[in-house]
Amino acid sequence: TGERQTDQGSNWEGNENIIKRLSLQKDSSELYKALCAALNDSDACTFPPVVILDQNLSCNKDNDPECQVDMLRTVQVASGIFYEYHRPPCIQLSFYNNAKQVKASGGRYKMCANPDLPVATRMCCTPSEIAYVNQYVNFDGELVKY
């Protein structure tokens, strides 16, 4: 399920040197076409507030940046228009093999995670490197497998 998020200020526009966004390719991305929801190729996009994908979409790793990440959270479809992915609840098993420990908030909070699912972001830096956190991810908010 994807929900449309409309830009509410300047935080998401015009600061590409701070925030790394995943922008869909209008000409090649099947995900773009699904979120655009134009009635036919010559019509303008309707960008419905909620989009449910009922089938797998084709993906070209050479052209489409969404094909290069483990899990999408937020994508930019057009200027000021973003979609956020919401995972369906209760679709993964509660128990799994080879659990891995993941940490949050400077290592104070720890929990187990399934290494086969993208459920955490990359750990990147020491306190002196905190300003360079984005150099270790393809896109802000990207979730990766262990």
mmCIF file of N, CA and C in Angstrom:
data_model
loop_
_atom_site.group_PDB
_atom_site.id
_atom_site.type_symbol
_atom_site.label_atom_id
_atom_site.label_comp_id
_atom_site.label_asym_id
_atom_site.label_seq_id
_atom_site.Cartn_x
_atom_site.Cartn_y
_atom_site.Cartn_z
ATOM 1 N N THR A 1 0.842 -1.177 0.000
ATOM 2 C CA THR A 1 0.000 0.000 0.000
ATOM 3 C C THR A 1 0.883 1.234 0.000
ATOM 4 N N GLY A 2 0.601 2.172 -0.834
ATOM 5 C CA GLY A 2 1.332 3.429 -0.855
ATOM 6 C C GLY A 2 0.379 4.570 -0.591
ATOM 7 N N GLU A 3 0.802 5.534 0.190
ATOM 8 C CA GLU A 3 -0.022 6.705 0.452
ATOM 9 C C GLU A 3 0.693 7.936 -0.049
ATOM 10 N N ARG A 4 -0.048 8.800 -0.738
ATOM 11 C CA ARG A 4 0.532 10.020 -1.288
ATOM 12 C C ARG A 4 0.788 11.009 -0.163
ATOM 13 N N GLN A 5 1.958 11.597 -0.192
ATOM 14 C CA GLN A 5 2.323 12.640 0.753
ATOM 15 C C GLN A 5 2.604 13.894 -0.060
ATOM 16 N N THR A 6 1.904 14.978 0.203
ATOM 17 C CA THR A 6 2.124 16.233 -0.505
ATOM 18 C C THR A 6 3.110 17.066 0.281
ATOM 19 N N ASP A 7 4.034 17.690 -0.417
ATOM 20 C CA ASP A 7 5.066 18.499 0.226
ATOM 21 C C ASP A 7 4.433 19.577 1.085
ATOM 22 N N GLN A 8 4.805 19.617 2.359
ATOM 23 C CA GLN A 8 4.242 20.592 3.289
ATOM 24 C C GLN A 8 5.212 21.721 3.609
ATOM 25 N N GLY A 9 6.307 21.807 2.903
ATOM 26 C CA GLY A 9 7.270 22.860 3.186
ATOM 27 C C GLY A 9 8.524 22.661 2.376
ATOM 28 N N SER A 10 9.555 23.376 2.745
ATOM 29 C CA SER A 10 10.782 23.365 1.955
ATOM 30 C C SER A 10 11.744 22.257 2.355
ATOM 31 N N ASN A 11 11.437 21.484 3.382
ATOM 32 C CA ASN A 11 12.377 20.467 3.835
ATOM 33 C C ASN A 11 12.674 19.408 2.782
ATOM 34 N N TRP A 12 11.711 19.090 1.927
ATOM 35 C CA TRP A 12 11.917 18.016 0.965
ATOM 36 C C TRP A 12 12.253 18.516 -0.426
ATOM 37 N N GLU A 13 12.200 19.781 -0.694
ATOM 38 C CA GLU A 13 12.509 20.301 -2.018
ATOM 39 C C GLU A 13 13.724 21.222 -1.953
ATOM 40 N N GLY A 14 14.613 21.091 -2.933
ATOM 41 C CA GLY A 14 15.707 22.032 -3.081
ATOM 42 C C GLY A 14 16.895 21.826 -2.161
ATOM 43 N N ASN A 15 16.967 20.721 -1.453
ATOM 44 C CA ASN A 15 18.113 20.491 -0.582
ATOM 45 C C ASN A 15 18.695 19.096 -0.826
ATOM 46 N N GLU A 16 18.912 18.783 -2.079
ATOM 47 C CA GLU A 16 19.406 17.468 -2.471
ATOM 48 C C GLU A 16 20.777 17.147 -1.891
ATOM 49 N N ASN A 17 21.531 18.172 -1.501
ATOM 50 C CA ASN A 17 22.840 17.912 -0.913
ATOM 51 C C ASN A 17 22.712 17.416 0.529
ATOM 52 N N ILE A 18 21.527 17.527 1.135
ATOM 53 C CA ILE A 18 21.306 17.057 2.501
ATOM 54 C C ILE A 18 20.463 15.790 2.520
ATOM 55 N N ILE A 19 19.380 15.778 1.775
ATOM 56 C CA ILE A 19 18.460 14.639 1.764
ATOM 57 C C ILE A 19 18.593 13.904 0.443
ATOM 58 N N LYS A 20 18.864 12.604 0.524
ATOM 59 C CA LYS A 20 18.935 11.783 -0.679
ATOM 60 C C LYS A 20 17.564 11.155 -0.904
ATOM 61 N N ARG A 21 16.899 11.575 -1.966
ATOM 62 C CA ARG A 21 15.578 11.068 -2.293
ATOM 63 C C ARG A 21 15.648 10.040 -3.401
ATOM 64 N N LEU A 22 14.683 9.152 -3.407
ATOM 65 C CA LEU A 22 14.543 8.223 -4.514
ATOM 66 C C LEU A 22 13.473 8.806 -5.432
ATOM 67 N N SER A 23 13.882 9.245 -6.602
ATOM 68 C CA SER A 23 12.954 9.808 -7.588
ATOM 69 C C SER A 23 12.744 8.795 -8.699
ATOM 70 N N LEU A 24 11.495 8.501 -8.974
ATOM 71 C CA LEU A 24 11.168 7.508 -9.994
ATOM 72 C C LEU A 24 11.378 8.070 -11.392
ATOM 73 N N GLN A 25 11.781 7.202 -12.312
ATOM 74 C CA GLN A 25 12.003 7.577 -13.707
ATOM 75 C C GLN A 25 10.669 7.528 -14.458
ATOM 76 N N LYS A 26 10.225 8.653 -14.923
ATOM 77 C CA LYS A 26 8.921 8.766 -15.575
ATOM 78 C C LYS A 26 8.793 7.866 -16.805
ATOM 79 N N ASP A 27 9.850 7.754 -17.580
ATOM 80 C CA ASP A 27 9.766 7.035 -18.848
ATOM 81 C C ASP A 27 9.909 5.522 -18.741
ATOM 82 N N SER A 28 10.574 5.031 -17.686
ATOM 83 C CA SER A 28 10.847 3.598 -17.644
ATOM 84 C C SER A 28 10.260 2.857 -16.447
ATOM 85 N N SER A 29 9.909 3.545 -15.397
ATOM 86 C CA SER A 29 9.511 2.884 -14.161
ATOM 87 C C SER A 29 8.058 2.405 -14.171
ATOM 88 N N GLU A 30 7.890 1.106 -13.946
ATOM 89 C CA GLU A 30 6.539 0.551 -13.813
ATOM 90 C C GLU A 30 5.877 1.074 -12.534
ATOM 91 N N LEU A 31 6.669 1.306 -11.492
ATOM 92 C CA LEU A 31 6.126 1.852 -10.255
ATOM 93 C C LEU A 31 5.607 3.274 -10.480
ATOM 94 N N TYR A 32 6.348 4.062 -11.247
ATOM 95 C CA TYR A 32 5.871 5.413 -11.580
ATOM 96 C C TYR A 32 4.511 5.344 -12.262
ATOM 97 N N LYS A 33 4.384 4.455 -13.243
ATOM 98 C CA LYS A 33 3.123 4.336 -13.971
ATOM 99 C C LYS A 33 1.978 3.947 -13.041
ATOM 100 N N ALA A 34 2.252 3.048 -12.092
ATOM 101 C CA ALA A 34 1.209 2.624 -11.154
ATOM 102 C C ALA A 34 0.800 3.760 -10.223
ATOM 103 N N LEU A 35 1.763 4.548 -9.753
ATOM 104 C CA LEU A 35 1.449 5.647 -8.842
ATOM 105 C C LEU A 35 0.853 6.836 -9.589
ATOM 106 N N CYS A 36 1.257 7.040 -10.821
ATOM 107 C CA CYS A 36 0.716 8.112 -11.656
ATOM 108 C C CYS A 36 -0.775 7.889 -11.898
ATOM 109 N N ALA A 37 -1.139 6.677 -12.210
ATOM 110 C CA ALA A 37 -2.534 6.271 -12.412
ATOM 111 C C ALA A 37 -3.256 7.110 -13.472
ATOM 112 N N ALA A 38 -2.566 7.381 -14.577
ATOM 113 C CA ALA A 38 -3.219 8.061 -15.705
ATOM 114 C C ALA A 38 -4.174 7.076 -16.374
ATOM 115 N N LEU A 39 -5.270 7.569 -16.904
ATOM 116 C CA LEU A 39 -6.233 6.680 -17.542
ATOM 117 C C LEU A 39 -5.671 6.050 -18.809
ATOM 118 N N ASN A 40 -4.848 6.798 -19.551
ATOM 119 C CA ASN A 40 -4.116 6.247 -20.688
ATOM 120 C C ASN A 40 -2.822 7.051 -20.836
ATOM 121 N N ASP A 41 -1.973 6.654 -21.769
ATOM 122 C CA ASP A 41 -0.638 7.262 -21.885
ATOM 123 C C ASP A 41 -0.660 8.755 -22.178
ATOM 124 N N SER A 42 -1.705 9.261 -22.795
ATOM 125 C CA SER A 42 -1.743 10.689 -23.136
ATOM 126 C C SER A 42 -2.385 11.549 -22.045
ATOM 127 N N ASP A 43 -2.961 10.941 -21.024
ATOM 128 C CA ASP A 43 -3.612 11.693 -19.943
ATOM 129 C C ASP A 43 -2.616 12.098 -18.862
ATOM 130 N N ALA A 44 -2.994 13.110 -18.105
ATOM 131 C CA ALA A 44 -2.175 13.547 -16.966
ATOM 132 C C ALA A 44 -2.316 12.558 -15.815
ATOM 133 N N CYS A 45 -1.328 12.537 -14.947
ATOM 134 C CA CYS A 45 -1.369 11.678 -13.767
ATOM 135 C C CYS A 45 -2.478 12.132 -12.825
ATOM 136 N N THR A 46 -3.095 11.169 -12.148
ATOM 137 C CA THR A 46 -4.124 11.497 -11.159
ATOM 138 C C THR A 46 -3.578 11.418 -9.733
ATOM 139 N N PHE A 47 -2.479 10.713 -9.519
ATOM 140 C CA PHE A 47 -1.855 10.548 -8.213
ATOM 141 C C PHE A 47 -2.886 10.292 -7.114
ATOM 142 N N PRO A 48 -3.546 9.133 -7.129
ATOM 143 C CA PRO A 48 -4.541 8.844 -6.101
ATOM 144 C C PRO A 48 -3.908 8.805 -4.710
ATOM 145 N N PRO A 49 -4.683 9.112 -3.675
ATOM 146 C CA PRO A 49 -4.119 9.170 -2.325
ATOM 147 C C PRO A 49 -3.633 7.828 -1.795
ATOM 148 N N VAL A 50 -4.236 6.733 -2.232
ATOM 149 C CA VAL A 50 -3.799 5.397 -1.822
ATOM 150 C C VAL A 50 -3.705 4.527 -3.064
ATOM 151 N N VAL A 51 -2.607 3.789 -3.176
ATOM 152 C CA VAL A 51 -2.405 2.866 -4.292
ATOM 153 C C VAL A 51 -2.082 1.499 -3.714
ATOM 154 N N ILE A 52 -2.820 0.487 -4.142
ATOM 155 C CA ILE A 52 -2.547 -0.887 -3.729
ATOM 156 C C ILE A 52 -2.080 -1.641 -4.963
ATOM 157 N N LEU A 53 -0.875 -2.172 -4.887
ATOM 158 C CA LEU A 53 -0.330 -2.941 -6.006
ATOM 159 C C LEU A 53 -0.795 -4.380 -5.852
ATOM 160 N N ASP A 54 -1.530 -4.896 -6.820
ATOM 161 C CA ASP A 54 -2.055 -6.251 -6.720
ATOM 162 C C ASP A 54 -1.268 -7.253 -7.557
ATOM 163 N N GLN A 55 -0.143 -6.817 -8.105
ATOM 164 C CA GLN A 55 0.724 -7.714 -8.862
ATOM 165 C C GLN A 55 2.154 -7.193 -8.799
ATOM 166 N N ASN A 56 3.112 -8.081 -9.055
ATOM 167 C CA ASN A 56 4.512 -7.673 -9.109
ATOM 168 C C ASN A 56 4.750 -6.829 -10.354
ATOM 169 N N LEU A 57 5.614 -5.840 -10.224
ATOM 170 C CA LEU A 57 5.949 -4.972 -11.341
ATOM 171 C C LEU A 57 7.313 -5.365 -11.889
ATOM 172 N N SER A 58 7.501 -5.179 -13.186
ATOM 173 C CA SER A 58 8.817 -5.460 -13.763
ATOM 174 C C SER A 58 9.798 -4.386 -13.300
ATOM 175 N N CYS A 59 11.058 -4.752 -13.278
ATOM 176 C CA CYS A 59 12.065 -3.860 -12.719
ATOM 177 C C CYS A 59 13.340 -3.948 -13.550
ATOM 178 N N ASN A 60 13.924 -2.801 -13.886
ATOM 179 C CA ASN A 60 15.163 -2.751 -14.640
ATOM 180 C C ASN A 60 16.236 -2.119 -13.755
ATOM 181 N N LYS A 61 17.151 -2.950 -13.236
ATOM 182 C CA LYS A 61 18.167 -2.449 -12.303
ATOM 183 C C LYS A 61 19.095 -1.413 -12.913
ATOM 184 N N ASP A 62 19.237 -1.413 -14.227
ATOM 185 C CA ASP A 62 20.117 -0.446 -14.879
ATOM 186 C C ASP A 62 19.483 0.941 -14.973
ATOM 187 N N ASN A 63 18.153 1.007 -15.088
ATOM 188 C CA ASN A 63 17.479 2.291 -15.305
ATOM 189 C C ASN A 63 16.681 2.799 -14.123
ATOM 190 N N ASP A 64 16.150 1.896 -13.314
ATOM 191 C CA ASP A 64 15.199 2.282 -12.278
ATOM 192 C C ASP A 64 15.829 2.195 -10.888
ATOM 193 N N PRO A 65 16.011 3.334 -10.215
ATOM 194 C CA PRO A 65 16.685 3.327 -8.908
ATOM 195 C C PRO A 65 15.932 2.530 -7.844
ATOM 196 N N GLU A 66 14.610 2.391 -7.971
ATOM 197 C CA GLU A 66 13.867 1.623 -6.981
ATOM 198 C C GLU A 66 14.213 0.141 -7.020
ATOM 199 N N CYS A 67 14.844 -0.294 -8.103
ATOM 200 C CA CYS A 67 15.241 -1.698 -8.239
ATOM 201 C C CYS A 67 16.593 -1.979 -7.586
ATOM 202 N N GLN A 68 17.246 -0.958 -7.079
ATOM 203 C CA GLN A 68 18.588 -1.099 -6.515
ATOM 204 C C GLN A 68 18.595 -1.100 -4.990
ATOM 205 N N VAL A 69 17.428 -1.073 -4.359
ATOM 206 C CA VAL A 69 17.347 -1.052 -2.897
ATOM 207 C C VAL A 69 16.540 -2.257 -2.418
ATOM 208 N N ASP A 70 16.765 -2.640 -1.148
ATOM 209 C CA ASP A 70 16.049 -3.780 -0.580
ATOM 210 C C ASP A 70 14.574 -3.464 -0.348
ATOM 211 N N MET A 71 14.295 -2.285 0.203
ATOM 212 C CA MET A 71 12.906 -1.904 0.468
ATOM 213 C C MET A 71 12.731 -0.405 0.299
ATOM 214 N N LEU A 72 11.690 -0.042 -0.402
ATOM 215 C CA LEU A 72 11.351 1.369 -0.561
ATOM 216 C C LEU A 72 10.506 1.822 0.618
ATOM 217 N N ARG A 73 10.764 3.014 1.108
ATOM 218 C CA ARG A 73 9.891 3.599 2.129
ATOM 219 C C ARG A 73 9.188 4.819 1.574
ATOM 220 N N THR A 74 9.952 5.739 0.998
ATOM 221 C CA THR A 74 9.366 6.945 0.429
ATOM 222 C C THR A 74 9.976 7.183 -0.942
ATOM 223 N N VAL A 75 9.137 7.473 -1.917
ATOM 224 C CA VAL A 75 9.617 7.773 -3.263
ATOM 225 C C VAL A 75 9.009 9.089 -3.720
ATOM 226 N N GLN A 76 9.772 9.820 -4.514
ATOM 227 C CA GLN A 76 9.273 11.048 -5.113
ATOM 228 C C GLN A 76 8.792 10.712 -6.517
ATOM 229 N N VAL A 77 7.549 11.073 -6.809
ATOM 230 C CA VAL A 77 6.960 10.781 -8.108
ATOM 231 C C VAL A 77 7.011 12.009 -9.008
ATOM 232 N N ALA A 78 6.805 13.170 -8.423
ATOM 233 C CA ALA A 78 6.853 14.438 -9.152
ATOM 234 C C ALA A 78 7.225 15.509 -8.132
ATOM 235 N N SER A 79 7.477 16.693 -8.597
ATOM 236 C CA SER A 79 7.832 17.773 -7.682
ATOM 237 C C SER A 79 6.729 17.964 -6.645
ATOM 238 N N GLY A 80 7.094 17.807 -5.375
ATOM 239 C CA GLY A 80 6.144 17.991 -4.284
ATOM 240 C C GLY A 80 5.231 16.815 -4.017
ATOM 241 N N ILE A 81 5.368 15.712 -4.765
ATOM 242 C CA ILE A 81 4.502 14.546 -4.557
ATOM 243 C C ILE A 81 5.354 13.328 -4.231
ATOM 244 N N PHE A 82 5.082 12.761 -3.050
ATOM 245 C CA PHE A 82 5.817 11.612 -2.548
ATOM 246 C C PHE A 82 4.814 10.535 -2.154
ATOM 247 N N TYR A 83 5.246 9.286 -2.250
ATOM 248 C CA TYR A 83 4.450 8.166 -1.750
ATOM 249 C C TYR A 83 5.270 7.455 -0.683
ATOM 250 N N GLU A 84 4.577 7.021 0.364
ATOM 251 C CA GLU A 84 5.206 6.273 1.450
ATOM 252 C C GLU A 84 4.629 4.868 1.458
ATOM 253 N N TYR A 85 5.515 3.872 1.531
ATOM 254 C CA TYR A 85 5.095 2.476 1.547
ATOM 255 C C TYR A 85 4.713 2.071 2.961
ATOM 256 N N HIS A 86 3.581 1.390 3.089
ATOM 257 C CA HIS A 86 3.146 0.827 4.369
ATOM 258 C C HIS A 86 3.078 -0.678 4.212
ATOM 259 N N ARG A 87 3.939 -1.383 4.961
ATOM 260 C CA ARG A 87 3.909 -2.844 4.906
ATOM 261 C C ARG A 87 2.618 -3.359 5.508
ATOM 262 N N PRO A 88 2.047 -4.389 4.893
ATOM 263 C CA PRO A 88 0.856 -4.990 5.510
ATOM 264 C C PRO A 88 1.229 -5.599 6.869
ATOM 265 N N PRO A 89 0.366 -5.464 7.868
ATOM 266 C CA PRO A 89 0.690 -6.013 9.185
ATOM 267 C C PRO A 89 0.594 -7.532 9.203
ATOM 268 N N CYS A 90 1.404 -8.121 10.057
ATOM 269 C CA CYS A 90 1.300 -9.555 10.386
ATOM 270 C C CYS A 90 1.473 -10.485 9.188
ATOM 271 N N ILE A 91 2.409 -10.185 8.291
ATOM 272 C CA ILE A 91 2.613 -11.093 7.163
ATOM 273 C C ILE A 91 3.925 -11.866 7.268
ATOM 274 N N GLN A 92 4.796 -11.501 8.217
ATOM 275 C CA GLN A 92 6.026 -12.235 8.432
ATOM 276 C C GLN A 92 5.884 -13.121 9.665
ATOM 277 N N LEU A 93 6.631 -14.206 9.663
ATOM 278 C CA LEU A 93 6.597 -15.125 10.796
ATOM 279 C C LEU A 93 7.194 -14.472 12.039
ATOM 280 N N SER A 94 6.635 -14.809 13.197
ATOM 281 C CA SER A 94 7.157 -14.283 14.459
ATOM 282 C C SER A 94 8.451 -14.962 14.852
ATOM 283 N N PHE A 95 8.646 -16.181 14.406
ATOM 284 C CA PHE A 95 9.854 -16.936 14.728
ATOM 285 C C PHE A 95 10.571 -17.271 13.435
ATOM 286 N N TYR A 96 11.898 -17.175 13.444
ATOM 287 C CA TYR A 96 12.682 -17.387 12.240
ATOM 288 C C TYR A 96 14.074 -17.868 12.641
ATOM 289 N N ASN A 97 14.775 -18.409 11.695
ATOM 290 C CA ASN A 97 16.130 -18.932 11.940
ATOM 291 C C ASN A 97 17.166 -17.817 11.855
ATOM 292 N N ASN A 98 18.286 -18.017 12.550
ATOM 293 C CA ASN A 98 19.464 -17.138 12.456
ATOM 294 C C ASN A 98 19.187 -15.685 12.814
ATOM 295 N N ALA A 99 18.446 -15.453 13.877
ATOM 296 C CA ALA A 99 18.146 -14.078 14.287
ATOM 297 C C ALA A 99 19.432 -13.289 14.507
ATOM 298 N N LYS A 100 19.396 -12.015 14.178
ATOM 299 C CA LYS A 100 20.529 -11.111 14.368
ATOM 300 C C LYS A 100 20.119 -9.981 15.294
ATOM 301 N N GLN A 101 21.077 -9.485 16.040
ATOM 302 C CA GLN A 101 20.815 -8.375 16.945
ATOM 303 C C GLN A 101 20.990 -7.056 16.197
ATOM 304 N N VAL A 102 20.014 -6.179 16.310
ATOM 305 C CA VAL A 102 20.114 -4.835 15.759
ATOM 306 C C VAL A 102 20.015 -3.855 16.911
ATOM 307 N N LYS A 103 20.627 -2.684 16.733
ATOM 308 C CA LYS A 103 20.696 -1.691 17.801
ATOM 309 C C LYS A 103 20.104 -0.372 17.334
ATOM 310 N N ALA A 104 19.619 0.382 18.289
ATOM 311 C CA ALA A 104 19.075 1.708 17.991
ATOM 312 C C ALA A 104 19.564 2.696 19.027
ATOM 313 N N SER A 105 19.516 3.942 18.690
ATOM 314 C CA SER A 105 19.816 5.037 19.608
ATOM 315 C C SER A 105 21.165 4.862 20.301
ATOM 316 N N GLY A 106 22.219 4.811 19.505
ATOM 317 C CA GLY A 106 23.562 4.723 20.062
ATOM 318 C C GLY A 106 23.865 3.397 20.734
ATOM 319 N N GLY A 107 23.106 2.360 20.427
ATOM 320 C CA GLY A 107 23.363 1.045 20.991
ATOM 321 C C GLY A 107 22.664 0.777 22.308
ATOM 322 N N ARG A 108 21.896 1.735 22.803
ATOM 323 C CA ARG A 108 21.206 1.546 24.082
ATOM 324 C C ARG A 108 20.063 0.553 23.967
ATOM 325 N N TYR A 109 19.381 0.550 22.842
ATOM 326 C CA TYR A 109 18.230 -0.332 22.656
ATOM 327 C C TYR A 109 18.585 -1.411 21.652
ATOM 328 N N LYS A 110 18.363 -2.660 22.036
ATOM 329 C CA LYS A 110 18.700 -3.785 21.181
ATOM 330 C C LYS A 110 17.485 -4.671 20.997
ATOM 331 N N MET A 111 17.414 -5.322 19.837
ATOM 332 C CA MET A 111 16.314 -6.251 19.566
ATOM 333 C C MET A 111 16.775 -7.266 18.538
ATOM 334 N N CYS A 112 16.013 -8.315 18.387
ATOM 335 C CA CYS A 112 16.310 -9.327 17.382
ATOM 336 C C CYS A 112 15.593 -8.976 16.087
ATOM 337 N N ALA A 113 16.218 -9.356 14.975
ATOM 338 C CA ALA A 113 15.621 -9.094 13.663
ATOM 339 C C ALA A 113 15.907 -10.267 12.740
ATOM 340 N N ASN A 114 15.030 -10.442 11.792
ATOM 341 C CA ASN A 114 15.190 -11.479 10.785
ATOM 342 C C ASN A 114 16.188 -10.977 9.741
ATOM 343 N N PRO A 115 17.331 -11.675 9.561
ATOM 344 C CA PRO A 115 18.350 -11.193 8.618
ATOM 345 C C PRO A 115 17.919 -11.256 7.156
ATOM 346 N N ASP A 116 16.822 -11.944 6.866
ATOM 347 C CA ASP A 116 16.349 -12.051 5.486
ATOM 348 C C ASP A 116 15.397 -10.933 5.079
ATOM 349 N N LEU A 117 15.032 -10.070 6.034
ATOM 350 C CA LEU A 117 14.087 -8.992 5.739
ATOM 351 C C LEU A 117 14.746 -7.631 5.907
ATOM 352 N N PRO A 118 14.401 -6.672 5.071
ATOM 353 C CA PRO A 118 14.929 -5.313 5.229
ATOM 354 C C PRO A 118 14.174 -4.581 6.341
ATOM 355 N N VAL A 119 14.749 -4.569 7.542
ATOM 356 C CA VAL A 119 14.054 -3.992 8.698
ATOM 357 C C VAL A 119 14.861 -2.922 9.423
ATOM 358 N N ALA A 120 16.059 -2.641 8.962
ATOM 359 C CA ALA A 120 16.898 -1.659 9.654
ATOM 360 C C ALA A 120 17.644 -0.821 8.624
ATOM 361 N N THR A 121 18.207 0.281 9.081
ATOM 362 C CA THR A 121 19.033 1.095 8.205
ATOM 363 C C THR A 121 20.492 0.782 8.485
ATOM 364 N N ARG A 122 21.377 1.231 7.634
ATOM 365 C CA ARG A 122 22.796 0.950 7.810
ATOM 366 C C ARG A 122 23.352 1.723 8.989
ATOM 367 N N MET A 123 24.267 1.065 9.720
ATOM 368 C CA MET A 123 24.991 1.768 10.774
ATOM 369 C C MET A 123 26.226 2.350 10.122
ATOM 370 N N CYS A 124 26.483 3.618 10.431
ATOM 371 C CA CYS A 124 27.456 4.276 9.589
ATOM 372 C C CYS A 124 28.645 4.889 10.284
ATOM 373 N N CYS A 125 28.460 5.340 11.476
ATOM 374 C CA CYS A 125 29.460 6.326 11.836
ATOM 375 C C CYS A 125 29.726 6.420 13.329
ATOM 376 N N THR A 126 30.850 7.012 13.598
ATOM 377 C CA THR A 126 31.212 7.384 14.961
ATOM 378 C C THR A 126 30.629 8.758 15.222
ATOM 379 N N PRO A 127 30.562 9.219 16.461
ATOM 380 C CA PRO A 127 29.997 10.550 16.723
ATOM 381 C C PRO A 127 30.656 11.672 15.912
ATOM 382 N N SER A 128 31.947 11.547 15.610
ATOM 383 C CA SER A 128 32.609 12.605 14.837
ATOM 384 C C SER A 128 32.206 12.582 13.362
ATOM 385 N N GLU A 129 31.629 11.476 12.888
ATOM 386 C CA GLU A 129 31.231 11.347 11.486
ATOM 387 C C GLU A 129 29.738 11.546 11.261
ATOM 388 N N ILE A 130 29.006 11.933 12.289
ATOM 389 C CA ILE A 130 27.552 11.975 12.203
ATOM 390 C C ILE A 130 27.052 12.864 11.064
ATOM 391 N N ALA A 131 27.770 13.901 10.710
ATOM 392 C CA ALA A 131 27.337 14.789 9.620
ATOM 393 C C ALA A 131 27.405 14.103 8.261
ATOM 394 N N TYR A 132 28.106 12.993 8.170
ATOM 395 C CA TYR A 132 28.274 12.313 6.888
ATOM 396 C C TYR A 132 27.443 11.043 6.798
ATOM 397 N N VAL A 133 26.374 10.949 7.570
ATOM 398 C CA VAL A 133 25.562 9.744 7.614
ATOM 399 C C VAL A 133 25.041 9.342 6.237
ATOM 400 N N ASN A 134 24.692 10.288 5.387
ATOM 401 C CA ASN A 134 24.104 9.976 4.085
ATOM 402 C C ASN A 134 25.056 9.300 3.114
ATOM 403 N N GLN A 135 26.343 9.352 3.359
ATOM 404 C CA GLN A 135 27.257 8.734 2.408
ATOM 405 C C GLN A 135 27.170 7.217 2.414
ATOM 406 N N TYR A 136 26.515 6.627 3.413
ATOM 407 C CA TYR A 136 26.449 5.178 3.519
ATOM 408 C C TYR A 136 25.128 4.593 3.054
ATOM 409 N N VAL A 137 24.207 5.410 2.594
ATOM 410 C CA VAL A 137 22.926 4.916 2.111
ATOM 411 C C VAL A 137 22.682 5.441 0.701
ATOM 412 N N ASN A 138 21.881 4.700 -0.058
ATOM 413 C CA ASN A 138 21.502 5.169 -1.390
ATOM 414 C C ASN A 138 20.463 6.273 -1.302
ATOM 415 N N PHE A 139 19.531 6.132 -0.325
ATOM 416 C CA PHE A 139 18.442 7.084 -0.163
ATOM 417 C C PHE A 139 18.101 7.198 1.315
ATOM 418 N N ASP A 140 17.666 8.379 1.756
ATOM 419 C CA ASP A 140 17.252 8.558 3.140
ATOM 420 C C ASP A 140 16.089 7.622 3.462
ATOM 421 N N GLY A 141 16.129 7.028 4.652
ATOM 422 C CA GLY A 141 15.060 6.134 5.086
ATOM 423 C C GLY A 141 15.149 4.753 4.498
ATOM 424 N N GLU A 142 16.209 4.450 3.761
ATOM 425 C CA GLU A 142 16.346 3.148 3.120
ATOM 426 C C GLU A 142 16.496 2.055 4.185
ATOM 427 N N LEU A 143 15.741 0.984 4.034
ATOM 428 C CA LEU A 143 15.875 -0.173 4.909
ATOM 429 C C LEU A 143 16.630 -1.262 4.158
ATOM 430 N N VAL A 144 17.506 -1.961 4.886
ATOM 431 C CA VAL A 144 18.333 -2.986 4.257
ATOM 432 C C VAL A 144 18.272 -4.279 5.044
ATOM 433 N N LYS A 145 18.672 -5.346 4.374
ATOM 434 C CA LYS A 145 18.806 -6.650 5.037
ATOM 435 C C LYS A 145 20.093 -6.646 5.839
ATOM 436 N N TYR A 146 20.250 -7.598 6.733
ATOM 437 C CA TYR A 146 21.439 -7.671 7.588
ATOM 438 C C TYR A 146 22.692 -7.871 6.768
#
